[in-house]
Short mmCIF file of C-alpha atoms and ligand atoms in Angstrom, two decimals:
data_model
loop_
_atom_site.label_atom_id
_atom_site.label_comp_id
_atom_site.label_asym_id
_atom_site.label_seq_id
_atom_site.Cartn_x
_atom_site.Cartn_y
_atom_site.Cartn_z
CA MET A 156 -2.39 -6.55 42.06
CA THR A 157 -2.42 -2.92 41.21
CA TRP A 158 -4.10 -1.57 38.09
CA ALA A 159 -0.75 -1.13 36.33
CA GLU A 160 0.23 -4.72 37.17
CA ASP A 161 -3.11 -5.97 35.64
CA LEU A 162 -2.19 -3.86 32.53
CA HIS A 163 1.15 -5.06 32.38
CA ALA A 164 -0.08 -8.81 31.79
CA LEU A 165 -1.67 -7.66 28.72
CA ALA A 166 1.80 -6.44 27.05
CA PRO A 167 2.34 -9.73 24.81
CA LEU A 168 -1.30 -8.96 23.45
CA ALA A 169 -0.54 -5.59 22.68
CA ALA A 170 2.63 -6.40 20.96
CA ARG A 171 0.50 -8.21 18.20
CA ALA A 172 0.29 -4.46 16.89
CA PRO A 173 1.69 -3.99 13.46
CA SER A 174 4.95 -2.18 12.94
CA PRO A 175 7.14 -1.02 9.79
CA HIS A 176 9.44 -3.99 8.99
CA ASN A 177 8.09 -5.62 12.34
CA ALA A 178 10.78 -3.72 14.01
CA GLN A 179 8.43 -3.43 17.18
CA PRO A 180 9.84 0.23 17.95
CA TRP A 181 7.66 0.79 21.20
CA THR A 182 8.95 0.94 24.65
CA VAL A 183 6.71 0.77 27.68
CA GLY A 184 7.52 2.22 31.21
CA TYR A 185 5.26 1.16 33.97
CA GLY A 186 4.51 3.54 36.82
CA GLN A 187 2.35 3.16 39.89
CA ASP A 188 -0.84 3.90 38.21
CA SER A 189 0.21 4.67 34.62
CA LEU A 190 2.03 3.26 31.63
CA THR A 191 4.26 5.53 29.47
CA ILE A 192 4.63 4.45 25.85
CA GLY A 193 7.64 5.65 23.75
CA TRP A 194 10.11 4.43 21.16
CA ASP A 195 13.59 2.78 20.75
CA PRO A 196 15.59 4.83 18.21
CA THR A 197 17.42 1.68 17.37
CA ARG A 198 14.33 0.07 16.16
CA SER A 199 12.95 3.15 14.11
CA LEU A 200 13.73 3.42 10.42
CA PRO A 201 15.69 7.04 9.95
CA VAL A 202 16.49 6.40 6.59
CA GLY A 203 13.06 5.04 5.01
CA ASP A 204 11.00 7.08 7.53
CA PRO A 205 12.73 10.35 8.03
CA THR A 206 9.60 12.30 8.84
CA ARG A 207 8.79 9.66 11.58
CA ARG A 208 5.35 9.41 9.82
CA ASP A 209 5.21 5.54 10.03
CA LEU A 210 6.86 5.67 13.58
CA TYR A 211 4.02 7.78 14.72
CA LEU A 212 1.20 6.17 13.07
CA CYS A 213 2.58 2.65 14.39
CA LEU A 214 2.85 4.09 17.94
CA GLY A 215 -0.72 5.34 17.77
CA GLY A 216 -1.84 1.86 16.56
CA TYR A 217 0.05 0.25 19.54
CA VAL A 218 -1.72 2.86 22.09
CA GLU A 219 -5.11 1.97 20.27
CA THR A 220 -4.42 -2.01 20.84
CA TRP A 221 -3.37 -1.41 24.43
CA LEU A 222 -6.84 0.27 25.00
CA ILE A 223 -8.88 -2.67 23.19
CA ALA A 224 -6.72 -5.24 25.23
CA ALA A 225 -7.71 -3.44 28.32
CA THR A 226 -11.33 -3.14 27.69
CA ASP A 227 -11.34 -7.03 26.83
CA ALA A 228 -9.60 -7.68 30.06
CA GLY A 229 -12.42 -5.55 32.11
CA LEU A 230 -9.79 -2.69 32.86
CA ASN A 231 -10.71 0.94 32.52
CA ALA A 232 -8.10 2.82 30.70
CA ARG A 233 -7.41 5.98 28.64
CA ALA A 234 -4.79 7.51 26.68
CA GLU A 235 -3.22 10.87 27.02
CA ILE A 236 -1.41 11.57 23.88
CA GLU A 237 1.62 14.09 24.21
CA VAL A 238 4.77 13.59 22.16
CA ASP A 239 8.13 14.43 23.85
CA GLU A 240 10.70 14.08 21.10
CA ALA A 241 13.64 14.47 23.58
CA ALA A 242 12.26 11.91 25.94
CA ARG A 243 11.03 9.73 23.06
CA THR A 244 7.62 9.20 24.48
CA VAL A 245 4.41 9.57 22.95
CA ALA A 246 1.39 8.70 25.39
CA ARG A 247 0.43 7.74 28.73
CA LEU A 248 -2.19 5.18 29.84
CA LEU A 249 -4.05 6.17 32.71
CA PRO A 250 -7.04 4.63 34.84
CA ALA A 251 -10.42 5.77 33.79
CA ASP A 252 -13.98 5.83 35.03
CA SER A 253 -15.41 3.99 32.14
CA PRO A 254 -14.07 1.42 29.66
CA HIS A 255 -12.54 2.68 26.24
CA ALA A 256 -15.14 2.74 23.85
CA THR A 257 -14.46 0.08 21.30
CA ASP A 258 -16.28 -2.79 19.27
CA PHE A 259 -13.00 -4.83 19.00
CA THR A 260 -11.80 -7.47 21.17
CA ALA A 261 -8.67 -9.63 22.13
CA ALA A 262 -9.71 -11.94 19.36
CA ASP A 263 -9.53 -9.21 16.70
CA ILE A 264 -6.12 -8.08 17.96
CA ALA A 265 -4.86 -11.72 17.90
CA GLY A 266 -6.54 -12.60 14.47
CA ARG A 267 -5.25 -9.50 12.38
CA ALA A 268 -2.30 -9.93 9.92
CA CYS A 269 -0.62 -8.49 6.97
CA ALA A 270 -1.25 -10.55 3.70
CA ARG A 271 1.39 -9.75 1.19
CA GLY A 272 0.35 -12.83 -1.07
CA GLY A 273 -2.45 -13.15 -3.60
CA HIS A 274 -5.98 -11.79 -2.54
CA ARG A 275 -9.31 -13.22 -4.13
CA ALA A 276 -9.99 -11.42 -7.48
CA GLY A 277 -12.67 -8.49 -7.04
CA ARG A 278 -12.93 -5.23 -5.44
CA LEU A 279 -14.21 -4.84 -1.88
CA ASP A 280 -17.99 -4.29 -1.33
CA PRO A 281 -18.61 -0.82 -0.57
CA GLU A 282 -20.50 -1.68 2.33
CA GLN A 283 -17.65 -3.40 3.91
CA ILE A 284 -15.51 -0.37 3.24
CA ALA A 285 -18.26 2.16 4.78
CA ARG A 286 -18.24 -0.20 7.86
CA ALA A 287 -14.52 0.19 8.27
CA GLY A 288 -14.76 3.71 7.65
CA LEU A 289 -17.20 4.20 10.58
CA GLN A 290 -14.15 3.78 12.83
CA LEU A 291 -12.90 7.29 11.65
CA THR A 292 -13.33 10.67 13.03
CA THR A 293 -10.39 12.97 11.77
CA THR A 294 -9.29 11.08 8.73
CA GLY A 295 -10.77 9.71 5.36
CA LEU A 296 -10.90 6.45 3.71
CA THR A 297 -10.98 6.12 -0.14
CA GLU A 298 -11.17 3.18 -2.25
CA LEU A 299 -8.98 3.04 -5.49
CA PRO A 300 -9.02 0.17 -8.02
CA ALA A 301 -5.58 -2.00 -7.69
CA GLN A 302 -5.15 -1.78 -11.24
CA GLU A 303 -4.88 2.13 -11.59
CA LEU A 304 -1.86 2.08 -8.95
CA ALA A 305 0.24 -0.68 -10.35
CA GLY A 306 2.15 1.57 -12.55
CA LEU A 307 2.66 3.87 -9.68
CA ALA A 308 3.98 1.16 -7.48
CA VAL A 309 6.60 0.17 -9.83
CA ARG A 310 7.75 3.65 -10.03
CA ALA A 311 7.70 4.14 -6.33
CA ASP A 312 9.56 0.96 -5.65
CA ARG A 313 12.28 1.53 -8.32
CA ARG A 314 12.89 4.94 -6.94
CA LEU A 315 13.18 3.96 -3.34
CA TRP A 316 14.62 0.39 -3.31
CA SER A 317 17.56 2.03 -5.68
CA ALA A 318 18.31 4.57 -3.11
CA PRO A 319 21.11 2.63 -1.14
CA GLY A 320 20.40 3.79 2.49
CA VAL A 321 16.58 2.51 2.11
CA ALA A 322 17.68 -1.02 0.75
CA ALA A 323 20.46 -1.37 3.47
CA GLU A 324 17.91 -0.48 6.23
CA LEU A 325 15.40 -3.14 4.95
CA ARG A 326 18.39 -5.68 4.72
CA ASP A 327 18.80 -5.52 8.58
CA TRP A 328 15.28 -6.56 8.92
CA LEU A 329 15.25 -9.39 6.29
CA ARG A 330 14.69 -12.78 7.75
CA LEU A 331 15.53 -15.08 4.85
CA THR A 332 16.15 -18.29 6.83
CA PRO A 333 15.01 -19.77 9.92
CA ARG A 334 18.75 -20.05 10.92
CA HIS A 335 18.68 -16.23 11.24
CA PRO A 336 19.35 -15.50 14.86
CA ARG A 337 16.29 -13.15 15.15
CA TYR A 338 13.92 -15.23 13.16
CA TYR A 339 11.54 -15.79 15.75
CA GLN A 340 11.64 -12.32 17.35
CA ASP A 341 11.29 -9.47 14.69
CA GLY A 342 11.73 -8.41 11.26
CA LEU A 343 10.26 -9.75 7.97
CA THR A 344 10.47 -13.65 7.12
CA TYR A 345 10.34 -14.85 3.76
CA GLN A 346 6.99 -16.24 4.41
CA ALA A 347 5.60 -12.93 5.53
CA LEU A 348 6.84 -11.22 2.33
CA ALA A 349 5.03 -14.12 0.36
CA MET A 350 8.43 -15.58 -0.91
CA SER A 351 9.11 -19.06 -1.78
CA ARG A 352 12.05 -20.88 0.11
CA ALA A 353 13.95 -20.92 -3.49
CA GLU A 354 13.32 -17.19 -3.82
CA ALA A 355 14.55 -16.50 -0.21
CA VAL A 356 17.56 -18.55 -1.13
CA GLY A 357 18.31 -16.78 -4.27
CA LEU A 358 17.81 -13.44 -2.69
CA ARG A 359 20.17 -14.30 0.00
CA ALA A 360 22.82 -15.28 -2.60
CA VAL A 361 22.28 -11.70 -4.05
CA LEU A 362 22.58 -9.97 -0.97
CA ALA A 363 25.70 -11.95 0.12
CA ALA A 364 27.36 -11.02 -3.05
CA ARG A 365 26.73 -7.18 -1.60
CA ALA A 366 24.65 -6.41 -4.65
CA SER A 367 21.62 -4.82 -3.32
CA ARG A 368 20.66 -3.14 -6.69
CA PRO A 369 18.72 -6.35 -7.92
CA LEU A 370 16.30 -5.58 -4.78
CA ALA A 371 14.73 -3.22 -6.70
CA PRO A 372 13.52 -4.91 -9.83
CA LEU A 373 12.73 -7.85 -7.76
CA LEU A 374 10.62 -6.12 -5.30
CA ALA A 375 9.04 -3.84 -8.08
CA SER A 376 8.09 -6.81 -10.07
CA THR A 377 6.27 -8.45 -7.20
CA GLN A 378 4.33 -5.79 -6.27
CA SER A 379 2.98 -4.73 -9.82
CA GLY A 380 2.02 -8.44 -10.44
CA LEU A 381 -0.21 -8.20 -7.44
CA LEU A 382 -1.84 -4.98 -8.22
CA ARG A 383 -2.44 -5.85 -11.72
CA GLY A 384 -5.35 -8.16 -10.92
CA GLU A 385 -8.90 -6.70 -9.93
CA GLY A 386 -8.71 -5.70 -6.22
CA SER A 387 -8.94 -2.83 -4.03
CA VAL A 388 -6.44 -0.43 -2.50
CA LEU A 389 -7.54 1.73 0.33
CA VAL A 390 -6.18 5.20 1.16
CA LEU A 391 -6.20 6.75 4.70
CA SER A 392 -5.83 10.71 4.33
CA GLY A 393 -6.00 13.46 6.56
CA SER A 394 -4.28 16.62 7.66
CA PRO A 395 -2.25 15.91 10.79
CA GLU A 396 -0.41 19.16 11.62
CA THR A 397 1.50 17.80 14.65
CA ALA A 398 3.06 14.84 15.96
CA GLU A 399 0.12 14.03 18.30
CA SER A 400 -2.38 14.30 15.43
CA MET A 401 -0.14 11.70 13.40
CA VAL A 402 -0.36 9.37 16.79
CA GLY A 403 -4.12 9.88 16.58
CA ALA A 404 -4.31 8.94 12.71
CA GLY A 405 -2.40 5.68 13.52
CA ARG A 406 -5.15 4.91 16.22
CA GLU A 407 -7.65 5.43 13.41
CA LEU A 408 -5.66 3.48 10.92
CA LEU A 409 -5.66 0.36 13.44
CA ARG A 410 -9.27 0.58 14.03
CA VAL A 411 -9.78 0.31 10.22
CA TRP A 412 -7.56 -2.50 10.15
CA TYR A 413 -9.50 -4.42 12.97
CA ALA A 414 -12.72 -3.47 11.45
CA LEU A 415 -11.53 -5.08 8.12
CA ALA A 416 -9.81 -8.14 9.96
CA ALA A 417 -13.10 -8.80 11.65
CA GLN A 418 -14.84 -9.22 8.11
CA GLY A 419 -12.08 -11.38 6.96
CA ILE A 420 -9.94 -8.73 5.03
CA SER A 421 -6.56 -8.61 5.26
CA VAL A 422 -4.43 -5.38 4.11
CA HIS A 423 -1.03 -5.22 2.59
CA PRO A 424 0.58 -1.83 3.34
CA LEU A 425 2.10 0.13 0.25
CA SER A 426 3.91 2.90 2.16
CA GLN A 427 6.43 3.30 -0.91
CA LEU A 428 3.59 4.96 -2.76
CA ILE A 429 3.59 7.74 -0.02
CA ASP A 430 7.50 7.80 0.48
CA CYS A 431 8.44 8.46 -3.00
CA PRO A 432 7.38 12.16 -3.45
CA GLU A 433 6.40 11.86 -7.14
CA THR A 434 3.92 8.99 -6.57
CA GLU A 435 2.74 10.90 -3.19
CA ARG A 436 1.72 13.72 -5.32
CA GLU A 437 -0.25 11.54 -7.84
CA LEU A 438 -1.95 9.62 -5.01
CA ARG A 439 -2.81 13.10 -3.48
CA ARG A 440 -4.28 14.30 -6.46
CA ARG A 441 -6.48 11.02 -6.83
CA VAL A 442 -7.81 11.29 -3.45
CA GLY A 443 -7.91 14.91 -2.92
CA ALA A 444 -6.09 14.91 0.48
CA ARG A 445 -2.83 14.12 1.76
CA PRO A 446 -2.33 10.13 1.88
CA LEU A 447 -1.09 9.03 5.41
CA ALA A 448 -1.36 5.13 4.71
CA VAL A 449 -1.90 3.02 1.72
CA PHE A 450 -2.80 -0.62 1.40
CA ARG A 451 -4.07 -3.43 -0.73
CA ALA A 452 -7.24 -4.80 0.93
CA GLY A 453 -8.94 -8.14 0.10
CA HIS A 454 -9.50 -11.81 1.07
CA PRO A 455 -6.20 -13.75 1.22
CA VAL A 456 -6.24 -16.77 -0.91
CA SER A 457 -4.24 -18.63 1.80
CA PRO A 458 -4.08 -17.57 5.53
CA PRO A 459 -1.16 -15.05 6.21
CA PRO A 460 1.67 -16.38 8.24
CA ARG A 461 1.88 -15.45 11.95
CA SER A 462 4.61 -12.63 12.35
CA ALA A 463 7.26 -13.19 15.27
CA ARG A 464 7.30 -10.82 18.15
CA LEU A 465 9.94 -9.98 20.87
CA PRO A 466 9.26 -11.36 24.43
CA SER A 467 7.77 -8.89 26.60
CA PRO A 468 10.37 -7.57 29.02
CA PRO A 469 9.58 -7.49 32.54
CA ALA A 470 7.89 -4.21 34.17
CA SER A 471 10.47 -1.56 34.52
CA ARG A 472 9.89 1.81 36.10
CA PRO A 473 9.81 4.81 33.40
C1 LIG B 746 2.78 2.37 9.68
C2 LIG B 746 2.89 0.99 8.98
C3 LIG B 746 3.54 1.19 7.77
C4 LIG B 746 3.79 -0.27 7.15
N1 LIG B 746 4.37 -0.30 5.90
C5 LIG B 746 4.60 -1.18 5.11
C6 LIG B 746 5.00 -1.23 3.68
O1 LIG B 746 5.22 -0.37 3.05
N2 LIG B 746 5.00 -2.49 3.23
C7 LIG B 746 4.49 -3.77 3.79
O2 LIG B 746 4.76 -4.81 3.12
N3 LIG B 746 4.50 -3.84 5.03
C8 LIG B 746 4.05 -2.79 5.64
N4 LIG B 746 3.78 -2.51 7.13
C9 LIG B 746 3.37 -3.97 7.72
C10 LIG B 746 4.53 -4.45 8.62
O3 LIG B 746 5.63 -5.01 7.88
C11 LIG B 746 3.64 -5.59 9.44
O4 LIG B 746 2.87 -4.86 10.48
C12 LIG B 746 4.67 -6.31 10.37
O5 LIG B 746 5.53 -6.77 9.50
C13 LIG B 746 4.20 -7.49 11.32
O6 LIG B 746 3.52 -8.27 10.71
P1 LIG B 746 1.69 -8.44 10.95
O7 LIG B 746 1.15 -7.08 10.66
O8 LIG B 746 1.21 -9.43 9.92
O9 LIG B 746 1.81 -8.71 12.38
C14 LIG B 746 3.61 -1.44 7.69
C15 LIG B 746 2.73 -1.26 9.15
C16 LIG B 746 2.88 0.00 9.74
C17 LIG B 746 2.20 -0.08 11.13
#
């Protein structure tokens, strides 16, 4: 087996990386001794993520996950980050003389999951946050009390979900019944969204009536309720000026998420706080830097559901 073939065997593990709306936008091209990572435009979110901030963060996290998987499997690999917008590629994985430096393992990749339901009351221990922050080199991590952001989250949700394009894009990725043909492949199941079966049935009825407006109050009330209790919100901030540095920030984001997961802490991203210009400005003022990712972080009261993934395609030349 060649190095690339050995690496290819790790594709299902690497695909456990997180992605916005669980769209899994990554593509992988296998060369003789390299692997090229890019994206599939049909799986990106041009309306909700017009600047590609979340796309590049996601692809950075995917690159980092591949490297952790490789190290765990005893393969030496390194990443060369170069974004080619025309070719829609962001990185190449190449053989290396030594393993990628990481504390994480395949178990950390497999054990991570977003938890959008209730978290145990209480803010995180500053030591735990510091341990996650040790994984950072070019970005910063700030903790804010969840309650302080409850009002902002309501404003962000109202603003975004009442924008017809954003709501329509989300609808495409909702999986509100196990009978949905793609339920076991991608998208957001009602369990992942911490909705009951009855709530999912109700939302399907609303959507079937082509009334997407009720999405706004429904999502806004869910978010504000979760943030009103005592808890922590973490903000990853930095000043990435190029697409490459945004991919780098995505690698750091995933190192934070894996470090938290290793301590039993799950995250619930709240990207709408950055997508809405008004709440982004307020968040920027509070952390004193540009927010790149924002998420609730805590100990989930019940184990988060395991999200679906597409079957890994067979190796194809780039
Ligand atoms: C860059 C990025 C942004 C995300 N933004 C949100 C968000 O705003 N709200 C949310 O509920 N989940 C968000 N997610 C989480 C994804 O929906 C989640 O990773 C995906 O559904 C797969 O589930 P899993 O992480 O539990 O495996 C985001 C993930 C990434 C990588």
